[in-house]
């Protein structure tokens, strides 16, 4: 088994932000805040977060904030719950959540304020589900995002948690998995962010298990999960190469090293897969010359898969990596600093 190329991955991530005109940068223009979360969290797991200028990052993040309180994917972009979570997570990495007007940000998660600031609509629907923005798309991704964001801001009591849990449970299928809406196909990963346009169309189905299990874990509601049935469905995602896929008969992808593994850890069934083979699959997807991790061996690398590959290795307790929390998708040290004080 190869070794994790820590220094090369660090250089790769630091170089990505400086390349403004290449393909990867252009197609990620609209979700640069998500990319910042992937890259910065990777650096923190690797123990290299001090390689970036903290003040510069925080200044840029705050420039992405809309006057209504939410954050857009880049400066001047419309706010969305998706990017607001990334902003909260990035600020949490630097222990800078205090720069936020928490009431204003949480209000934007609860209600979409229209452009003229005179009208708003609730983003939690009557059935407990959440819409991502004013256009009303409903998806369990948004349930997870709202719950995770508000938990990190210590504002979880602002929503009807009971209704939110009830809706998520209604998305459970007979195979033990979860869909993005009631009756939708089970999928291993609730893809919170999509890397590029191709990934958006490919991975938009990745709606279910991680976000549903993660949301239930944060709200203390994992008793609603049939852990053996779901664990069996998840462990069947491992293929001969050791990698994990998102649905039956699909190719393995490094990102599922996070989506599947984190869910298995949350339901205490991670011992049902071959962890050594999975670690080898992730390491085989490294670009050992220039750094970065790809979806499968010998494919092009990107920040999205680099983050989920390193996060997956952290969940596998790979030597030298900071442990990551499987529900909040942040280093355990960060989560403890943010969450534990409100439990005392």
Tab-separated table of C-alpha atoms in Angstrom:
chain	number	residue	atom	x	y	z
A	1	UNK	CA	0.000	0.000	0.000
A	2	UNK	CA	1.335	3.456	-0.913
A	3	UNK	CA	1.691	6.374	1.475
A	4	UNK	CA	-0.401	9.536	1.654
A	5	UNK	CA	1.462	12.330	-0.146
A	6	UNK	CA	0.787	14.999	2.470
A	7	UNK	CA	3.191	17.669	1.201
A	8	UNK	CA	2.144	17.270	-2.425
A	9	UNK	CA	-1.554	17.421	-1.582
A	10	UNK	CA	-0.897	20.568	0.452
A	11	UNK	CA	0.906	22.224	-2.458
A	12	UNK	CA	-1.859	21.153	-4.849
A	13	UNK	CA	-4.605	22.714	-2.717
A	14	UNK	CA	-2.678	25.946	-2.192
A	15	UNK	CA	-2.017	26.177	-5.945
A	16	UNK	CA	-5.654	25.676	-6.963
A	17	UNK	CA	-6.746	29.064	-5.583
A	18	UNK	CA	-3.962	30.845	-7.472
A	19	UNK	CA	-5.003	29.429	-10.857
A	20	UNK	CA	-7.840	31.756	-11.827
A	21	UNK	CA	-8.097	30.990	-15.554
A	22	UNK	CA	-7.855	27.197	-15.853
A	23	UNK	CA	-10.874	24.950	-16.495
A	24	UNK	CA	-11.289	23.780	-12.913
A	25	UNK	CA	-11.324	27.353	-11.612
A	26	UNK	CA	-13.770	28.647	-14.222
A	27	UNK	CA	-16.350	25.875	-13.764
A	28	UNK	CA	-16.160	26.274	-9.975
A	29	UNK	CA	-16.703	30.034	-10.094
A	30	UNK	CA	-20.282	29.732	-8.835
A	31	UNK	CA	-19.373	27.465	-5.901
A	32	UNK	CA	-15.993	28.777	-4.870
A	33	UNK	CA	-17.111	28.953	-1.241
A	34	UNK	CA	-17.774	25.209	-1.304
A	35	UNK	CA	-14.319	24.718	-2.816
A	36	UNK	CA	-12.805	26.789	-0.018
A	37	UNK	CA	-14.472	24.498	2.537
A	38	UNK	CA	-13.176	21.357	0.800
A	39	UNK	CA	-9.638	22.666	0.473
A	40	UNK	CA	-9.323	24.291	3.892
A	41	UNK	CA	-10.805	21.310	5.725
A	42	UNK	CA	-8.371	19.038	3.892
A	43	UNK	CA	-5.492	21.249	5.009
A	44	UNK	CA	-6.721	21.134	8.597
A	45	UNK	CA	-7.005	17.321	8.569
A	46	UNK	CA	-3.448	17.206	7.185
A	47	UNK	CA	-2.274	19.595	9.919
A	48	UNK	CA	-1.427	22.300	7.374
A	49	UNK	CA	-4.102	24.954	7.927
A	50	UNK	CA	-1.468	27.461	9.036
A	51	UNK	CA	-0.204	27.512	5.436
A	52	UNK	CA	-3.027	29.924	4.480
A	53	UNK	CA	-3.556	33.567	5.413
A	54	UNK	CA	-6.409	33.334	7.917
A	55	UNK	CA	-7.339	37.027	7.747
A	56	UNK	CA	-7.446	36.983	3.948
A	57	UNK	CA	-9.710	33.929	3.904
A	58	UNK	CA	-12.122	35.321	6.492
A	59	UNK	CA	-12.292	38.683	4.717
A	60	UNK	CA	-13.182	36.958	1.431
A	61	UNK	CA	-15.794	34.714	3.060
A	62	UNK	CA	-17.545	37.702	4.608
A	63	UNK	CA	-17.610	39.436	1.218
A	64	UNK	CA	-19.724	36.506	-0.009
A	65	UNK	CA	-22.451	37.358	2.509
A	66	UNK	CA	-25.693	38.824	1.182
A	67	UNK	CA	-27.240	41.753	3.048
A	68	UNK	CA	-30.141	39.470	4.016
A	69	UNK	CA	-27.740	37.267	6.023
A	70	UNK	CA	-27.084	34.216	3.842
A	71	UNK	CA	-23.998	33.505	1.740
A	72	UNK	CA	-23.512	33.050	-1.981
A	73	UNK	CA	-21.029	30.754	-3.674
A	74	UNK	CA	-18.811	33.725	-4.507
A	75	UNK	CA	-18.734	37.490	-4.152
A	76	UNK	CA	-21.864	39.017	-5.669
A	77	UNK	CA	-23.693	35.688	-6.062
A	78	UNK	CA	-27.192	34.967	-4.767
A	79	UNK	CA	-27.434	33.471	-1.274
A	80	UNK	CA	-28.324	29.816	-0.802
A	81	UNK	CA	-28.472	27.498	2.187
A	82	UNK	CA	-25.794	25.353	0.516
A	83	UNK	CA	-23.142	28.061	0.535
A	84	UNK	CA	-24.214	29.385	3.915
A	85	UNK	CA	-23.237	26.070	5.531
A	86	UNK	CA	-19.819	26.193	3.839
A	87	UNK	CA	-19.273	29.715	5.176
A	88	UNK	CA	-20.180	28.603	8.698
A	89	UNK	CA	-17.870	25.588	8.434
A	90	UNK	CA	-14.924	27.663	7.151
A	91	UNK	CA	-15.346	30.208	9.943
A	92	UNK	CA	-15.580	27.356	12.465
A	93	UNK	CA	-12.239	25.986	11.214
A	94	UNK	CA	-10.602	29.272	12.230
A	95	UNK	CA	-12.639	29.644	15.433
A	96	UNK	CA	-14.191	32.814	14.008
A	97	UNK	CA	-17.928	32.163	14.252
A	98	UNK	CA	-18.153	35.247	16.467
A	99	UNK	CA	-17.745	37.506	13.396
A	100	UNK	CA	-21.228	36.439	12.296
A	101	UNK	CA	-24.491	38.082	13.247
A	102	UNK	CA	-25.868	34.701	14.309
A	103	UNK	CA	-29.495	35.821	14.465
A	104	UNK	CA	-29.289	37.260	10.953
A	105	UNK	CA	-27.625	34.180	9.463
A	106	UNK	CA	-29.957	31.717	11.195
A	107	UNK	CA	-32.949	33.808	10.114
A	108	UNK	CA	-31.795	33.488	6.502
A	109	UNK	CA	-31.619	29.702	6.916
A	110	UNK	CA	-35.151	29.717	8.280
A	111	UNK	CA	-36.599	32.185	5.784
A	112	UNK	CA	-35.575	33.221	2.276
A	113	UNK	CA	-35.632	37.002	2.087
A	114	UNK	CA	-36.390	38.287	-1.400
A	115	UNK	CA	-34.091	40.694	-3.174
A	116	UNK	CA	-35.944	43.820	-2.052
A	117	UNK	CA	-35.780	42.670	1.616
A	118	UNK	CA	-39.498	43.356	2.022
A	119	UNK	CA	-40.849	39.817	1.610
A	120	UNK	CA	-39.785	36.410	2.908
A	121	UNK	CA	-40.906	32.796	2.824
A	122	UNK	CA	-40.251	30.003	5.283
A	123	UNK	CA	-37.695	27.447	4.107
A	124	UNK	CA	-39.069	24.788	6.448
A	125	UNK	CA	-42.250	23.485	4.888
A	126	UNK	CA	-45.389	22.321	6.631
A	127	UNK	CA	-44.388	18.645	6.293
A	128	UNK	CA	-41.031	19.330	7.977
A	129	UNK	CA	-38.961	19.290	4.791
A	130	UNK	CA	-36.708	22.166	3.732
A	131	UNK	CA	-36.365	24.143	0.513
A	132	UNK	CA	-32.933	25.407	-0.446
A	133	UNK	CA	-34.033	28.857	-1.537
A	134	UNK	CA	-36.971	30.900	-2.848
A	135	UNK	CA	-37.531	28.539	-5.782
A	136	UNK	CA	-38.823	25.837	-3.480
A	137	UNK	CA	-36.767	22.752	-4.422
A	138	UNK	CA	-37.255	20.149	-1.669
A	139	UNK	CA	-34.492	17.689	-0.910
A	140	UNK	CA	-33.120	15.921	2.158
A	141	UNK	CA	-29.823	17.652	1.379
A	142	UNK	CA	-31.448	20.835	2.577
A	143	UNK	CA	-32.763	19.140	5.705
A	144	UNK	CA	-29.205	18.159	6.610
A	145	UNK	CA	-27.796	21.579	5.702
A	146	UNK	CA	-30.353	23.455	7.789
A	147	UNK	CA	-29.911	21.158	10.802
A	148	UNK	CA	-26.096	21.142	10.600
A	149	UNK	CA	-25.876	24.923	10.107
A	150	UNK	CA	-28.207	25.735	12.975
A	151	UNK	CA	-26.522	23.203	15.266
A	152	UNK	CA	-23.129	24.833	14.625
A	153	UNK	CA	-24.697	28.235	15.359
A	154	UNK	CA	-26.422	26.786	18.469
A	155	UNK	CA	-29.787	27.774	17.020
A	156	UNK	CA	-31.354	24.351	16.471
A	157	UNK	CA	-34.315	25.295	18.631
A	158	UNK	CA	-35.386	27.772	15.933
A	159	UNK	CA	-36.872	24.989	13.763
A	160	UNK	CA	-39.447	22.287	14.349
A	161	UNK	CA	-36.967	19.446	14.859
A	162	UNK	CA	-39.725	16.892	15.372
A	163	UNK	CA	-41.276	17.648	11.993
A	164	UNK	CA	-37.843	17.673	10.332
A	165	UNK	CA	-37.054	14.211	11.728
A	166	UNK	CA	-40.481	12.890	10.748
A	167	UNK	CA	-39.950	14.032	7.152
A	168	UNK	CA	-36.497	12.434	6.957
A	169	UNK	CA	-37.886	9.163	8.307
A	170	UNK	CA	-40.602	9.287	5.615
A	171	UNK	CA	-37.803	9.095	3.017
A	172	UNK	CA	-36.652	5.694	4.318
A	173	UNK	CA	-37.035	2.797	1.880
A	174	UNK	CA	-37.628	-0.943	2.295
A	175	UNK	CA	-33.942	-1.655	1.607
A	176	UNK	CA	-32.983	0.383	4.685
A	177	UNK	CA	-31.620	3.301	2.675
A	178	UNK	CA	-33.001	6.801	2.169
A	179	UNK	CA	-34.055	8.817	-0.848
A	180	UNK	CA	-33.981	12.562	-1.481
A	181	UNK	CA	-37.775	12.672	-1.178
A	182	UNK	CA	-40.345	10.052	-0.086
A	183	UNK	CA	-40.298	7.144	-2.542
A	184	UNK	CA	-37.061	8.196	-4.265
A	185	UNK	CA	-34.255	5.694	-4.888
A	186	UNK	CA	-31.846	4.964	-2.039
A	187	UNK	CA	-28.399	6.456	-2.558
A	188	UNK	CA	-25.315	6.166	-0.380
A	189	UNK	CA	-24.231	9.779	-0.412
A	190	UNK	CA	-26.228	12.903	0.172
A	191	UNK	CA	-24.077	15.096	-1.973
A	192	UNK	CA	-24.249	18.469	-0.278
A	193	UNK	CA	-22.093	20.146	-2.888
A	194	UNK	CA	-21.434	19.369	-6.574
A	195	UNK	CA	-17.932	19.972	-7.871
A	196	UNK	CA	-18.448	20.954	-11.493
A	197	UNK	CA	-21.290	20.944	-13.986
A	198	UNK	CA	-20.624	17.335	-14.988
A	199	UNK	CA	-20.620	16.264	-11.348
A	200	UNK	CA	-23.839	18.187	-10.769
A	201	UNK	CA	-25.731	16.161	-13.355
A	202	UNK	CA	-24.059	12.909	-12.314
A	203	UNK	CA	-24.302	13.241	-8.556
A	204	UNK	CA	-27.585	15.072	-8.016
A	205	UNK	CA	-29.115	11.663	-7.215
A	206	UNK	CA	-26.715	11.328	-4.301
A	207	UNK	CA	-29.364	12.477	-1.928
A	208	UNK	CA	-30.011	10.114	0.806
A	209	UNK	CA	-28.162	8.105	3.308
A	210	UNK	CA	-25.419	10.440	4.537
A	211	UNK	CA	-27.615	13.525	4.892
A	212	UNK	CA	-30.484	11.615	6.443
A	213	UNK	CA	-28.287	9.679	8.875
A	214	UNK	CA	-26.200	12.786	9.603
A	215	UNK	CA	-29.297	14.862	10.345
A	216	UNK	CA	-30.724	12.124	12.543
A	217	UNK	CA	-27.392	11.831	14.384
A	218	UNK	CA	-27.202	15.575	15.068
A	219	UNK	CA	-30.781	15.618	16.370
A	220	UNK	CA	-30.282	12.491	18.497
A	221	UNK	CA	-32.770	10.499	16.425
A	222	UNK	CA	-30.758	7.512	15.161
A	223	UNK	CA	-33.228	5.164	16.856
A	224	UNK	CA	-35.387	5.634	13.746
A	225	UNK	CA	-32.768	3.819	11.631
A	226	UNK	CA	-32.779	0.046	11.110
A	227	UNK	CA	-29.026	-0.165	11.632
A	228	UNK	CA	-28.564	-3.757	10.509
A	229	UNK	CA	-30.633	-3.339	7.335
A	230	UNK	CA	-29.018	-0.019	6.438
A	231	UNK	CA	-25.576	-1.349	7.380
A	232	UNK	CA	-26.040	-4.303	5.041
A	233	UNK	CA	-27.084	-2.012	2.177
A	234	UNK	CA	-24.110	0.262	2.798
A	235	UNK	CA	-21.502	-2.489	3.069
A	236	UNK	CA	-22.753	-3.890	-0.257
A	237	UNK	CA	-21.461	-0.666	-1.821
A	238	UNK	CA	-17.890	-2.019	-1.573
A	239	UNK	CA	-16.664	-3.511	-4.854
A	240	UNK	CA	-13.741	-5.824	-5.675
A	241	UNK	CA	-11.223	-2.968	-5.971
A	242	UNK	CA	-11.983	-1.991	-2.377
A	243	UNK	CA	-13.673	1.261	-3.396
A	244	UNK	CA	-17.281	2.171	-2.653
A	245	UNK	CA	-20.104	3.112	-4.994
A	246	UNK	CA	-23.293	5.073	-4.379
A	247	UNK	CA	-25.848	2.670	-5.831
A	248	UNK	CA	-25.904	-0.945	-7.014
A	249	UNK	CA	-24.077	-1.673	-10.275
A	250	UNK	CA	-22.242	1.669	-10.310
A	251	UNK	CA	-18.496	2.319	-10.471
A	252	UNK	CA	-16.592	3.046	-7.255
A	253	UNK	CA	-15.745	6.663	-6.499
A	254	UNK	CA	-13.429	8.108	-3.858
A	255	UNK	CA	-16.110	10.513	-2.628
A	256	UNK	CA	-18.114	7.560	-1.299
A	257	UNK	CA	-15.198	6.829	0.982
A	258	UNK	CA	-16.797	9.654	2.946
A	259	UNK	CA	-20.517	9.244	2.271
A	260	UNK	CA	-20.684	5.507	2.976
A	261	UNK	CA	-17.995	5.294	5.645
A	262	UNK	CA	-19.343	8.175	7.736
A	263	UNK	CA	-22.809	6.629	7.702
A	264	UNK	CA	-21.426	3.230	8.732
A	265	UNK	CA	-19.542	4.856	11.609
A	266	UNK	CA	-22.641	6.720	12.791
A	267	UNK	CA	-24.625	3.470	12.936
A	268	UNK	CA	-21.672	1.472	14.350
A	269	UNK	CA	-21.345	-0.923	11.403
A	270	UNK	CA	-18.007	0.163	9.926
A	271	UNK	CA	-16.463	-3.211	10.808
A	272	UNK	CA	-18.651	-4.759	8.097
A	273	UNK	CA	-16.390	-3.526	5.272
A	274	UNK	CA	-12.753	-4.228	4.382
A	275	UNK	CA	-11.132	-1.022	5.631
A	276	UNK	CA	-7.637	-1.946	4.449
A	277	UNK	CA	-8.807	-2.455	0.850
A	278	UNK	CA	-10.686	0.841	0.954
A	279	UNK	CA	-7.601	2.699	2.181
A	280	UNK	CA	-5.554	1.172	-0.645
A	281	UNK	CA	-8.180	2.256	-3.200
A	282	UNK	CA	-8.034	5.855	-1.955
A	283	UNK	CA	-4.232	5.925	-1.964
A	284	UNK	CA	-4.168	4.458	-5.496
A	285	UNK	CA	-6.206	7.478	-6.643
A	286	UNK	CA	-3.457	9.943	-5.702
A	287	UNK	CA	-1.437	11.899	-8.230
A	288	UNK	CA	1.908	11.050	-6.654
A	289	UNK	CA	3.757	13.603	-8.789
A	290	UNK	CA	1.662	16.784	-8.563
A	291	UNK	CA	-0.675	16.013	-5.664
A	292	UNK	CA	-4.441	15.755	-5.472
A	293	UNK	CA	-6.814	12.782	-5.481
A	294	UNK	CA	-9.164	11.676	-8.261
A	295	UNK	CA	-12.423	9.734	-8.328
A	296	UNK	CA	-10.691	6.582	-9.582
A	297	UNK	CA	-7.066	5.603	-10.288
A	298	UNK	CA	-5.431	7.500	-13.186
A	299	UNK	CA	-8.280	10.034	-13.597
A	300	UNK	CA	-7.847	13.801	-13.266
A	301	UNK	CA	-7.636	15.105	-9.704
A	302	UNK	CA	-9.811	17.836	-8.188
A	303	UNK	CA	-10.330	19.508	-4.813
A	304	UNK	CA	-13.679	17.757	-4.263
A	305	UNK	CA	-12.202	14.240	-4.395
A	306	UNK	CA	-9.024	15.318	-2.614
A	307	UNK	CA	-11.119	16.407	0.361
A	308	UNK	CA	-13.308	13.305	0.469
A	309	UNK	CA	-10.335	11.016	-0.040
A	310	UNK	CA	-8.393	12.559	2.843
A	311	UNK	CA	-11.567	12.701	4.974
A	312	UNK	CA	-12.175	9.029	4.235
A	313	UNK	CA	-8.645	8.153	5.340
A	314	UNK	CA	-9.221	10.160	8.506
A	315	UNK	CA	-12.333	8.089	9.233
A	316	UNK	CA	-10.163	5.002	8.672
A	317	UNK	CA	-7.794	6.369	11.357
A	318	UNK	CA	-4.892	6.743	8.924
A	319	UNK	CA	-1.725	7.665	10.786
A	320	UNK	CA	-0.920	11.364	11.106
A	321	UNK	CA	-4.364	12.703	10.200
A	322	UNK	CA	-6.649	14.651	12.499
A	323	UNK	CA	-9.882	12.760	13.275
A	324	UNK	CA	-12.988	14.099	11.516
A	325	UNK	CA	-16.521	14.105	12.883
A	326	UNK	CA	-18.740	11.880	10.680
A	327	UNK	CA	-21.888	13.980	11.188
A	328	UNK	CA	-20.579	17.548	10.970
A	329	UNK	CA	-17.844	16.893	8.368
A	330	UNK	CA	-15.367	18.980	10.357
A	331	UNK	CA	-12.338	17.978	12.440
A	332	UNK	CA	-13.394	16.614	15.842
A	333	UNK	CA	-11.349	19.318	17.578
A	334	UNK	CA	-13.397	22.008	15.779
A	335	UNK	CA	-16.739	20.372	16.577
A	336	UNK	CA	-15.805	19.958	20.235
A	337	UNK	CA	-14.887	23.623	20.458
A	338	UNK	CA	-18.177	24.738	18.864
A	339	UNK	CA	-20.685	22.192	20.189
A	340	UNK	CA	-19.454	21.132	23.630
A	341	UNK	CA	-19.795	24.542	25.359
A	342	UNK	CA	-23.547	24.577	24.649
A	343	UNK	CA	-23.926	21.107	26.230
A	344	UNK	CA	-22.405	22.095	29.564
